[in-house]
Coordinates of C-alpha atoms and ligand atoms in Angstrom, one line a residue:
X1 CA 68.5 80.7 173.7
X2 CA 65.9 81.6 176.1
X3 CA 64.6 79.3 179.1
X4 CA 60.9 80.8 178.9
X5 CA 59.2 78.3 178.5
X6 CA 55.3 79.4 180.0
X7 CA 52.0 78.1 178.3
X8 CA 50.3 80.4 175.9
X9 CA 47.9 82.9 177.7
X10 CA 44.6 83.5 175.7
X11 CA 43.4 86.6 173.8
X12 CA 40.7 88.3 176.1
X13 CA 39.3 91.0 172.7
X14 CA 38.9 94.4 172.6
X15 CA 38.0 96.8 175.9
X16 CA 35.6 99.0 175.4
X17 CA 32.8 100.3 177.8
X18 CA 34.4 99.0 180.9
X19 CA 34.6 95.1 179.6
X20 CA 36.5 92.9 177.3
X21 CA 34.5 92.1 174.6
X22 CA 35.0 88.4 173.6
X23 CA 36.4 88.2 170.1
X24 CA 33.9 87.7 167.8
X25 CA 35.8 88.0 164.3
X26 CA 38.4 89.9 162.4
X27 CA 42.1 89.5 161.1
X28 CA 44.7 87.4 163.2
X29 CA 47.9 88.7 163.8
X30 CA 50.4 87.0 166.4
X31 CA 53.0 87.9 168.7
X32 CA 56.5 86.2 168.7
X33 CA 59.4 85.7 171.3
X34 CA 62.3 87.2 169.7
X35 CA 64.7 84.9 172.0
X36 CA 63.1 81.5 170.9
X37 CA 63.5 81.5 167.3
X38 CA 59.7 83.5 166.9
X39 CA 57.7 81.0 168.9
X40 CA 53.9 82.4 168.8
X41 CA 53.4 84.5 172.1
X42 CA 50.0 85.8 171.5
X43 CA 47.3 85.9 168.2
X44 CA 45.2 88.2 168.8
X45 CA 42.3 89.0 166.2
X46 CA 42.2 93.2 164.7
X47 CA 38.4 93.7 164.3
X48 CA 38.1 96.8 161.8
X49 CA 34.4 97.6 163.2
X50 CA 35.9 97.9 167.0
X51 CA 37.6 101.3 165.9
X52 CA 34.0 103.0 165.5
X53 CA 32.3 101.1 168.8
X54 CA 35.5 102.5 170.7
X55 CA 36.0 105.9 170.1
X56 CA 31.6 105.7 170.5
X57 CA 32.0 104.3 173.8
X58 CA 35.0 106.8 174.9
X59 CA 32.7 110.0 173.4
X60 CA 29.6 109.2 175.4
X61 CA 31.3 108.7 178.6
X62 CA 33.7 111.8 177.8
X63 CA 31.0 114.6 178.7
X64 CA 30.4 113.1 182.7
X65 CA 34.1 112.3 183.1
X66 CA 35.2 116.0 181.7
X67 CA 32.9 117.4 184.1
X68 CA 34.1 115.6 187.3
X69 CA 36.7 117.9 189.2
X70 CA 40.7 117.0 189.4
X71 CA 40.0 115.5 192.4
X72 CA 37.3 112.7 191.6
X73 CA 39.7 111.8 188.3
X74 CA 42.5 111.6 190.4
X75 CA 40.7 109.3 192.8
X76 CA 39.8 106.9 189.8
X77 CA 43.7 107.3 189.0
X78 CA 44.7 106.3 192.1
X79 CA 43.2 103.2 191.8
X80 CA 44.8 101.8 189.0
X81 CA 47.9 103.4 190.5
X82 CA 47.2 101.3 193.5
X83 CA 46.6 98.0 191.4
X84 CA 49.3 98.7 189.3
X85 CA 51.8 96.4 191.7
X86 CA 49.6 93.0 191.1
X87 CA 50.3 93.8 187.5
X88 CA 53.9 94.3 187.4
X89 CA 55.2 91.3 186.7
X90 CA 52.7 90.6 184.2
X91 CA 53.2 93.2 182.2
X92 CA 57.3 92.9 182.7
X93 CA 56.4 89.1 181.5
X94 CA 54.4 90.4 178.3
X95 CA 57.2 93.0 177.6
X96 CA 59.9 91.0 177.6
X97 CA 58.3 87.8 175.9
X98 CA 56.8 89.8 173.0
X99 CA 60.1 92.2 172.2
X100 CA 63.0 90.5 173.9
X101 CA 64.2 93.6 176.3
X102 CA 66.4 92.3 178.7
X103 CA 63.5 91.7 182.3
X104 CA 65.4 93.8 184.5
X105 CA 64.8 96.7 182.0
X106 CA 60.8 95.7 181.4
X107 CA 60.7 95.7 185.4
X108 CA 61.1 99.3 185.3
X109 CA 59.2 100.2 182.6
X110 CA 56.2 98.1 183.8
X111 CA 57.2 100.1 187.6
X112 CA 56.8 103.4 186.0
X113 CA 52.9 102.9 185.2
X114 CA 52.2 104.2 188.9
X115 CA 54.5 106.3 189.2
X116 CA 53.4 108.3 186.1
X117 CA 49.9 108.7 187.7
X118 CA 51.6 110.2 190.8
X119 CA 54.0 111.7 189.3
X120 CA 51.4 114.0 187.1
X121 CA 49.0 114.4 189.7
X122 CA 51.6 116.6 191.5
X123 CA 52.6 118.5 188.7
X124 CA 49.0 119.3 187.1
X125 CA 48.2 122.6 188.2
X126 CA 52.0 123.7 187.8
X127 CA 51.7 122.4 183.9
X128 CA 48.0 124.2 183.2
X129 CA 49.1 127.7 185.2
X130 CA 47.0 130.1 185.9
X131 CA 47.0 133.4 183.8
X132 CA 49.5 136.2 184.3
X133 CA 49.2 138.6 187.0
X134 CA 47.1 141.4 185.8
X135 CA 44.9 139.7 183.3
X136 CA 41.5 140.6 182.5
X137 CA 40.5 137.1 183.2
X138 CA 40.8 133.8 184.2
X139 CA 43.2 131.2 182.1
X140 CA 41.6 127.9 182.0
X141 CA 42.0 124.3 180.3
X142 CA 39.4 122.4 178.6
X143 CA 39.6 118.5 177.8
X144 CA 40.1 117.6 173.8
X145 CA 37.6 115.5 174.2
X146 CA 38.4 112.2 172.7
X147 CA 42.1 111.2 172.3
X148 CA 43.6 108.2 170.4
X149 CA 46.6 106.8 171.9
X150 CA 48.5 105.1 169.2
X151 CA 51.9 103.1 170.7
X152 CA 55.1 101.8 169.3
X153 CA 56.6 98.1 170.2
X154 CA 59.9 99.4 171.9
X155 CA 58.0 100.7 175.1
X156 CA 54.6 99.0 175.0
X157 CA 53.7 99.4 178.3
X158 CA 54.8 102.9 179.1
X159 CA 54.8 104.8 176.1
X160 CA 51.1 104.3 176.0
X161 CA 50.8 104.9 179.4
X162 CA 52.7 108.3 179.8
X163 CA 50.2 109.6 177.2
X164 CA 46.8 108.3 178.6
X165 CA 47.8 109.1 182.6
X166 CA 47.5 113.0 181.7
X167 CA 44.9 112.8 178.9
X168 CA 42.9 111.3 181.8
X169 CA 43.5 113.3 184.3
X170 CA 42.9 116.4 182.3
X171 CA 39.5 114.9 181.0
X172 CA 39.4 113.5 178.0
X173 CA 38.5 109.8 177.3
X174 CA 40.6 107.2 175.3
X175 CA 41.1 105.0 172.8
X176 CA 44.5 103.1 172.7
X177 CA 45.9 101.2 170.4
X178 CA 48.9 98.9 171.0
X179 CA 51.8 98.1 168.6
X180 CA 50.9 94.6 166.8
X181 CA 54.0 93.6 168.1
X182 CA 52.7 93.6 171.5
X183 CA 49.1 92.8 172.1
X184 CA 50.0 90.6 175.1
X185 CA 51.8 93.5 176.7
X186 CA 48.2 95.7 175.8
X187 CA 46.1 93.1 176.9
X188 CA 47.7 93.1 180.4
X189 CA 47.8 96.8 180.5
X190 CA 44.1 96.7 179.6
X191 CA 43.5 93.9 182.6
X192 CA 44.8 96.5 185.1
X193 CA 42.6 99.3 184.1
X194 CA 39.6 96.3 184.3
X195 CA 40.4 95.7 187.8
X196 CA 40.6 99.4 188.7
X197 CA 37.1 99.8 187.5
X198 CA 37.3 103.5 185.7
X199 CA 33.6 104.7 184.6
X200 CA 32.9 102.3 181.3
X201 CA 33.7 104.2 178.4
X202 CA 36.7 106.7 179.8
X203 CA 39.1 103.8 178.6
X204 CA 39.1 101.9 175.9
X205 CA 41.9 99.4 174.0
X206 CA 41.5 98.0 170.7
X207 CA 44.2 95.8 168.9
X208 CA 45.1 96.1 165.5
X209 CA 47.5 96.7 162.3
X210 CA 48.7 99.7 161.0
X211 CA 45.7 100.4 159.3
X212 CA 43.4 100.1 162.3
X213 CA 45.7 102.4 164.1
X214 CA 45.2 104.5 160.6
X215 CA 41.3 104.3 161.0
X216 CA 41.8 105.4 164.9
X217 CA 43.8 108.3 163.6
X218 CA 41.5 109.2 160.9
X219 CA 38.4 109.0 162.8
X220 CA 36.2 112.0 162.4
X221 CA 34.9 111.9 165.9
X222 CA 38.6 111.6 167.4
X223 CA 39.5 115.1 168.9
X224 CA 43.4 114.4 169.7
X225 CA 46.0 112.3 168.2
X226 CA 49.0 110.8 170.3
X227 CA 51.2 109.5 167.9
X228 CA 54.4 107.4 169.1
X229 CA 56.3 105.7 166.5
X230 CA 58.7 106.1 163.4
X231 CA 59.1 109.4 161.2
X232 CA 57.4 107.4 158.2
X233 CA 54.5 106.7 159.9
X234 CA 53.9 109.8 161.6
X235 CA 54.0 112.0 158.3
X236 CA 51.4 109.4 156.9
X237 CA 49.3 110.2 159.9
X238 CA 49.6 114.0 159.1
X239 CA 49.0 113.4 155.7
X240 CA 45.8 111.3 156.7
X241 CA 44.5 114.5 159.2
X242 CA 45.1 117.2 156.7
X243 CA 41.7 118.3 156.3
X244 CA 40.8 117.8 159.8
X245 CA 42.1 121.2 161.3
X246 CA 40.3 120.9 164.5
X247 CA 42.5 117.6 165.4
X248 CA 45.0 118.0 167.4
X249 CA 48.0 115.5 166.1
X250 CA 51.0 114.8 168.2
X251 CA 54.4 113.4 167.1
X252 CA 57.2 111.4 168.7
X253 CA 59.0 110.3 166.5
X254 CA 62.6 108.6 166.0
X255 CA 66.2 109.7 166.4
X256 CA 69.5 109.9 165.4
X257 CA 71.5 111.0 168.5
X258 CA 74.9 112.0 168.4
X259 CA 77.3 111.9 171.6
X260 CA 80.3 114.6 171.1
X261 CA 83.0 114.2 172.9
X262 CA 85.7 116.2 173.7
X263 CA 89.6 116.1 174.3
X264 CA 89.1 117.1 177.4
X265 CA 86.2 114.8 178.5
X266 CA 86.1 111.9 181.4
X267 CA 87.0 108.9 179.0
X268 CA 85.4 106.7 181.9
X269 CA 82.4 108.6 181.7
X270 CA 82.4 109.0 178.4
X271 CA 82.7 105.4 177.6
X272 CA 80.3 104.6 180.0
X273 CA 77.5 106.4 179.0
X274 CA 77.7 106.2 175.6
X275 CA 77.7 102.0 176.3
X276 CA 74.5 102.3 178.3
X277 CA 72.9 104.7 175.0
X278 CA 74.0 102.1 172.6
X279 CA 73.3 98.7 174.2
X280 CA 70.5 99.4 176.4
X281 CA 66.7 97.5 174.9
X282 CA 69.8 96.7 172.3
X283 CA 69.7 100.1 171.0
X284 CA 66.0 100.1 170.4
X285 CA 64.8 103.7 172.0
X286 CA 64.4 106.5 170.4
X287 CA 67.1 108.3 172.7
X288 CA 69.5 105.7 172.0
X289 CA 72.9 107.3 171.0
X290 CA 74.0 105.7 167.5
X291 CA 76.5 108.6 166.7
X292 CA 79.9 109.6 168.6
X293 CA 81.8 112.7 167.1
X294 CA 85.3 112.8 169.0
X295 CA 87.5 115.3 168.8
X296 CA 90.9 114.1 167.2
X297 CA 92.9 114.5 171.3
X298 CA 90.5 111.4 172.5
X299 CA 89.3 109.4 169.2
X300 CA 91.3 106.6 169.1
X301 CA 91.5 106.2 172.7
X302 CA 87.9 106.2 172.9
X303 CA 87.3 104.1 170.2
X304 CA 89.8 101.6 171.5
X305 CA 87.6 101.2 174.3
X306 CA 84.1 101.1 172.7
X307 CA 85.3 98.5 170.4
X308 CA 86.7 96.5 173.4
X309 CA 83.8 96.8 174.9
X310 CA 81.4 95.7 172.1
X311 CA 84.0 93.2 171.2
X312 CA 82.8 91.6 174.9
X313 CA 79.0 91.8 174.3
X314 CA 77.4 88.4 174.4
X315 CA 73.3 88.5 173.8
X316 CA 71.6 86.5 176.6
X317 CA 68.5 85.6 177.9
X318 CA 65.9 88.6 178.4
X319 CA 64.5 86.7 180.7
X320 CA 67.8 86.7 182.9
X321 CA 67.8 89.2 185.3
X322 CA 71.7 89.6 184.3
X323 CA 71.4 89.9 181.0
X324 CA 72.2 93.2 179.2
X325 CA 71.6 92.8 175.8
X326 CA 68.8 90.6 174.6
X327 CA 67.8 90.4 171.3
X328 CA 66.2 93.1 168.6
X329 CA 62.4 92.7 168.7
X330 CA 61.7 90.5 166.1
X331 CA 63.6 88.3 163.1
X332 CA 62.4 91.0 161.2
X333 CA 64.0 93.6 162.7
X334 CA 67.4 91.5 162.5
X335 CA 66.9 91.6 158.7
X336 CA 66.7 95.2 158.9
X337 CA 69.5 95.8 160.6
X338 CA 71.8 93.6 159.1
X339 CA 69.9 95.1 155.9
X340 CA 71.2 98.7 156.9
X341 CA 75.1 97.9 158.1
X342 CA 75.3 96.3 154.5
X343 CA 73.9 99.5 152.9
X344 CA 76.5 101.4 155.2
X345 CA 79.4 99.3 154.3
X346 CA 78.8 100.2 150.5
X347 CA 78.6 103.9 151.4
X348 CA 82.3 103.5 152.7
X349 CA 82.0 103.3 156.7
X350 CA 84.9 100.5 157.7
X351 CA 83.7 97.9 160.7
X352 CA 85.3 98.7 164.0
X353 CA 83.5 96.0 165.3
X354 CA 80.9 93.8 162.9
X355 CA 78.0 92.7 163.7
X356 CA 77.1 88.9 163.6
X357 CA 73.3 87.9 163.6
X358 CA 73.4 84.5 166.4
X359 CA 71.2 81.9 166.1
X360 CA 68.4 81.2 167.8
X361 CA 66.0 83.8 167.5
X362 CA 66.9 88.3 166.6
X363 CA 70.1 88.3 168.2
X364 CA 72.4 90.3 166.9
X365 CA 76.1 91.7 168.0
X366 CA 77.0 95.2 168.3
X367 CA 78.9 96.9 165.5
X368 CA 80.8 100.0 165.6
X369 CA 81.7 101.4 162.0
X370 CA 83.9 104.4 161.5
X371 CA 82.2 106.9 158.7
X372 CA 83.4 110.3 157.4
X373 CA 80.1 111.8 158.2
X374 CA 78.8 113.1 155.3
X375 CA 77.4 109.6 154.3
X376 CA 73.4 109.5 153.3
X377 CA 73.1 106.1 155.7
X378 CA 73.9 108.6 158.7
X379 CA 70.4 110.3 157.7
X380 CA 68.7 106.2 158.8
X381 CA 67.2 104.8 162.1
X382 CA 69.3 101.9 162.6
X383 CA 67.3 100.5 166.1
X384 CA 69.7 98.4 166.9
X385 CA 73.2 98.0 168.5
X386 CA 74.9 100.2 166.7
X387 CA 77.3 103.3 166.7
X388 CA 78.8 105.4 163.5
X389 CA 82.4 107.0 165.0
X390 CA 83.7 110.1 163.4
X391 CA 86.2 111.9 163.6
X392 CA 86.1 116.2 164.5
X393 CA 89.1 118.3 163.8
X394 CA 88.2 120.5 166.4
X395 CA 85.1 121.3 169.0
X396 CA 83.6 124.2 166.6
X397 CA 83.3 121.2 163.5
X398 CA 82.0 118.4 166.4
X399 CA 79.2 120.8 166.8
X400 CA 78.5 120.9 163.0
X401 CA 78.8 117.9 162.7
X402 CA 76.3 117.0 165.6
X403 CA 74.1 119.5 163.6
X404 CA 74.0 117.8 160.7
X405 CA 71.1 115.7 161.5
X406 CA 67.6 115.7 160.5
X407 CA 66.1 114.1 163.5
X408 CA 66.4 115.9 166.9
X409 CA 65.4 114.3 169.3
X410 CA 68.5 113.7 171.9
X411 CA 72.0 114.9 172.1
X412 CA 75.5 114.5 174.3
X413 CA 78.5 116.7 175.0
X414 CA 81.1 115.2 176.8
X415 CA 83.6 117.6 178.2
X416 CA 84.8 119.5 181.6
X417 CA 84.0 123.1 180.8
X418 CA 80.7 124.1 181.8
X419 CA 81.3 127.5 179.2
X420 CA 80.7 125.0 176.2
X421 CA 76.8 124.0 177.0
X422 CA 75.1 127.4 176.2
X423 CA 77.5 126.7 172.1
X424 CA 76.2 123.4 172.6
X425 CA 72.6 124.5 173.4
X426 CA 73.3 127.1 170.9
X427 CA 74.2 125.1 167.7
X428 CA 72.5 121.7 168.5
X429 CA 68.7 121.4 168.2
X430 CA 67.4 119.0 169.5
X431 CA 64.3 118.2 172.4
X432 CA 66.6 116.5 175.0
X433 CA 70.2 118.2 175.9
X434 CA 72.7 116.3 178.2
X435 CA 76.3 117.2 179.4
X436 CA 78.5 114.3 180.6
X437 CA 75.3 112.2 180.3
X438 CA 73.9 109.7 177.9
X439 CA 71.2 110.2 175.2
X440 CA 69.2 107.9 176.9
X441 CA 66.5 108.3 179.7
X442 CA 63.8 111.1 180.2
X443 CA 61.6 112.8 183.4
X444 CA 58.3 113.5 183.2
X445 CA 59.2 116.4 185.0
X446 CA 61.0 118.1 182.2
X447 CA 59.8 118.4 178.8
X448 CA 60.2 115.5 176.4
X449 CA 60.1 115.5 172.7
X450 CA 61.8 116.3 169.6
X451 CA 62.9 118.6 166.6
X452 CA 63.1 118.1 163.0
X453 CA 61.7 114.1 162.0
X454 CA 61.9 113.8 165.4
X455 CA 57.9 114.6 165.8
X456 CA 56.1 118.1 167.5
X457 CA 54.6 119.6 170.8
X458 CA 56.2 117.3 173.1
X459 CA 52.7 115.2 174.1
X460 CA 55.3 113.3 176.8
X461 CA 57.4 114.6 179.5
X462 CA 56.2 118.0 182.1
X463 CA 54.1 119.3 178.8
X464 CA 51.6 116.6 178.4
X465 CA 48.7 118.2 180.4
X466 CA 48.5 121.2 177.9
X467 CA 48.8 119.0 174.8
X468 CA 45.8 117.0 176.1
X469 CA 43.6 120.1 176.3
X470 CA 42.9 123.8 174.4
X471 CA 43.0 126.9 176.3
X472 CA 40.3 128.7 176.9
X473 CA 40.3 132.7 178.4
X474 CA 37.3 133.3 180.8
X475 CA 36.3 137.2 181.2
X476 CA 33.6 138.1 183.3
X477 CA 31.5 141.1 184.0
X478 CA 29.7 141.4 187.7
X479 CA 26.5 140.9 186.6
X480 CA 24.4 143.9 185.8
X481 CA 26.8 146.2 185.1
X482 CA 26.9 148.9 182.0
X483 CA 29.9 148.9 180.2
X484 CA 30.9 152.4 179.8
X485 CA 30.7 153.8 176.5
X486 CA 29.1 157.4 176.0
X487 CA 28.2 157.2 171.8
X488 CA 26.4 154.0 172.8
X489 CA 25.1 155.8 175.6
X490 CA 23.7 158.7 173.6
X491 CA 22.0 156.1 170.8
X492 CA 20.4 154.0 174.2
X493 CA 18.7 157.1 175.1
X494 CA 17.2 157.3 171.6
X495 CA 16.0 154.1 172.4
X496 CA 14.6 154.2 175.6
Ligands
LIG501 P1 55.7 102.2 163.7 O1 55.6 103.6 163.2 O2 56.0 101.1 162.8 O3 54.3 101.8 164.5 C1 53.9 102.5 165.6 C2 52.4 102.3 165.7 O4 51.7 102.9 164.6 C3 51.9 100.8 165.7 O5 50.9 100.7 166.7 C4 51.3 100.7 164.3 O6 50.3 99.7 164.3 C5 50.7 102.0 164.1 N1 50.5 102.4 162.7 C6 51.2 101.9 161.6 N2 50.7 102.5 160.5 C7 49.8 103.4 160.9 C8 49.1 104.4 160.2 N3 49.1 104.6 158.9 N4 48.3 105.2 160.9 C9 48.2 105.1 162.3 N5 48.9 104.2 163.0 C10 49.7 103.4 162.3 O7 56.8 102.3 164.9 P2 57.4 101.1 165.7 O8 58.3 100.3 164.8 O9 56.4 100.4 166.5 O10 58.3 101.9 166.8 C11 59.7 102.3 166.5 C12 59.7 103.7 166.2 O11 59.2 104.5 167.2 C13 61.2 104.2 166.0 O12 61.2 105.1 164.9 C14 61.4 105.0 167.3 O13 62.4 105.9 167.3 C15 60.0 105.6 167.5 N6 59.9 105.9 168.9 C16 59.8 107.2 169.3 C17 59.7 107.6 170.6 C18 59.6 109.0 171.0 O14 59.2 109.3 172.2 N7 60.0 110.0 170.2 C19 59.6 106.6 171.6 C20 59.7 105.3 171.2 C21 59.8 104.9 169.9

């Protein structure tokens, strides 16, 4: 299906200490174009003894790079924000070859590299604050030390990124490892950093499986954990750093995300923005909305509409700049998909729309299946095109319904009056709240994270500068000075 037809680009290794260290051995894994039947992208090889050499490298260059000032970091930042451009396409290339999102779509994630480093520059001494007015002493923030940066396929580029950006900048050192989905889109992330030239040892990038990323986790010498990824393997990486206390481990996880809407609510809107939460990277972010709770005033109208709409939906290309939905990321995640609807089908839910798996490579239709809401399946990640309709009999049981979920991560309320937010803020929990808005999208200028399976301590978004370091209170006497205290005073004078 797709027209991409460019030669294979090599496998540079590892980065650690400021170089690419040419592969010398290890397990090979590949990447595959999900819109050319699998075709081999990249095969890269995991080398189990590069986890220990990394996070060695990233701990003796973590003292001098903790104790340079905000400013010399930021000028190191800079840099790569300012080589970031060469790298764009390169990186929008690797994005879309390895996991299929549509180009337009890998464009911006690829564009948001630079813009995270300005972006949390600006915002650094607003997100580590100074202590309240009237304290004893000074509130300060001290680098973790060494963090491991551990990403997820769907956003290879940027959800490694908006983690490393402010672990830099706060002082700490890295080691990242990519998804194994997407060493090409690593590799070229890696390339940039080499021609920004950062202080060998401050960033490092190792490829690997699950367990290298397990051995990263685990390592003893790793201060910080920034975990981005499925609930499944996020509990086995808290399971993994139980008896490291001292570790700080943080979780995004997946999502469920329900859209309610309203009799009263913009069906335009409404139809809108739930289309660009289902479809967009075909369903496969964590935000994507995969539930719509309508109220029984709008349901069928709305329903009409989004089955019309799915109806229409014709996978393309990724690579074509039109294209809205390309295909999931991999043959295997097909399987699972199609593996899911079928489990859903014999729970009860009735296709809307079904979904059809095309050939040539993991594209797959969008379904819509109408569900009672109380089915276990509703409790699943589908990533994929995919919505679950139900049906509220008023707005008090869409809200329950809505809070029926153990994940928590993003929710929608559709509806004109403004009074119903602070019951929706109320009775919903989750990290990410939007009226008249989709599930999808996030600011690093706001918090981002989630509730529930949906991970802890929201390491992304506005918050990521104090998950990347401890507090520490300063209190100072001038020097010299005799602390009042006339008991000790008397037993001094015994002493004197
Ligand atoms: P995944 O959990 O399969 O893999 C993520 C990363 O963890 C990969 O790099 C993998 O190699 C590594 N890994 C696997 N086993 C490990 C272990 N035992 N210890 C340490 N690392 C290990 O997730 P995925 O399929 O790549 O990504 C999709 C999931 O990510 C979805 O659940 C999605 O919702 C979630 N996600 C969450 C957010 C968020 O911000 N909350 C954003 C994007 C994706």
């Amino acid at each position: 299906m797709s027209s991409n037809t460019e030669s294979a680009p090599a496998f540079l290794g590892d980065f650690i200490h400021g170089a690419f260290v040419p592969p010398a051995g290890g397990e090979p894994f590949s990447s595959h174009d999900p819109a050319r039947d699998g075709a081999v992208v990249l095969t890269a090889l995991a080398d189990a003894s590069a986890v220990d050499v990394a996070v060695a490298a990233a701990r003796r260059a973590a003292g001098a790079w903790g104790r340079l000032s905000l400013k010399e970091r930021a000028a190191h930042l800079l840099r790569v924000a300012e080589h970031a451009k060469a790298f764009e396409p390169a990186m929008a290339d690797a994005i879309t070859r390895e996991m299929g999102k549509p180009i337009a779509e890998s464009r911006g994630e690829a564009g948001s590299v630079a813009a995270k480093i300005h972006t949390t520059i600006a915002q650094l001494s607003h997100e580590l604050p100074a202590a309240a007015p009237g304290a004893p002493g000074e509130q300060r923030f001290h680098a973790l030390g060494v963090v491991a940066v551990i990403g997820p396929f769907n956003f290879p580029v940027h959800l490694v990124n908006t983690h490393i950006i402010p672990a830099l900048l706060t002082g700490n050192t890295v080691v990242v490892k990519p998804s194994e989905v997407t060493p090409l889109a690593g590799q070229r992330y890696a390339e940039l950093f080499a021609a920004a030239g950062l202080p060998p040892g401050v960033f490092n990038l190792i490829h690997g499986l699950g367990a290298h990323g397990a051995a990263l986790a685990g390592h003893p010498d790793v201060d910080g954990v920034i975990f981005t990824g499925s609930y499944a393997t996020g509990r086995r990486i808290r399971q993994a750093t139980f008896d490291q206390p001292w570790k700080k481990v943080s979780l995004e996880l997946g999502g469920r995300n329900p859209a309610v809407v309203l009799d009263d609510a913009h069906l335009d809107q409404a139809v809108r923005e739930i289309l660009l939460g289902a479809l967009l990277s075909s369903g496969q972010r964590c935000t994507a909305t995969s539930r719509v709770i309508a109220t029984a005033g709008i349901a069928e109208a709305l329903r009409a509409r989004l089955a019309q709409a799915f109806a229409a939906v014709v996978p393309g290309d990724p690579m074509d700049r039109d294209t809205l939905v390309g295909p999931l990321a991999s043959l295997g995640a097909r399987d699972r998909f199609m593996g899911l609807l079928a489990a859903a089908r014999a729970e009860g839910a009735v296709p809307v729309v079904e979904s059809r798996a095309l050939p040539g490579g993991a594209f797959v239709t969008p379904s819509l299946y109408q569900v009672r809401g109380d089915e276990a399946f509703l409790r699943e990640e589908f990533f994929g095109p995919h919505l679950d309709f139900e049906i509220a009999a008023d707005d008090e049981d869409a809200f329950a319904r809505a809070a029926r979920n153990p994940y928590g991560l993003s929710a929608s309320l559709f509806t004109a009056r403004e009074s119903l937010r602070d019951v929706f803020f109320d009775r919903v929990r989750a990290g990410v709240i939007n009226f008249n808005r989709s599930t999808n999208g996030a600011s690093g200028l706001l918090p981002f994270g989630g509730t529930g399976m949906s991970g802890n301590w929201r390491p992304a978004g506005s918050l990521a500068p104090r998950l990347c370091t401890y507090p520490v209170a300063v209190m100072a006497e001038p020097f010299g000075r005799l602390t009042p205290h006339a008991a000790l005073d008397d037993l001094l004078e015994t002493t004197r």
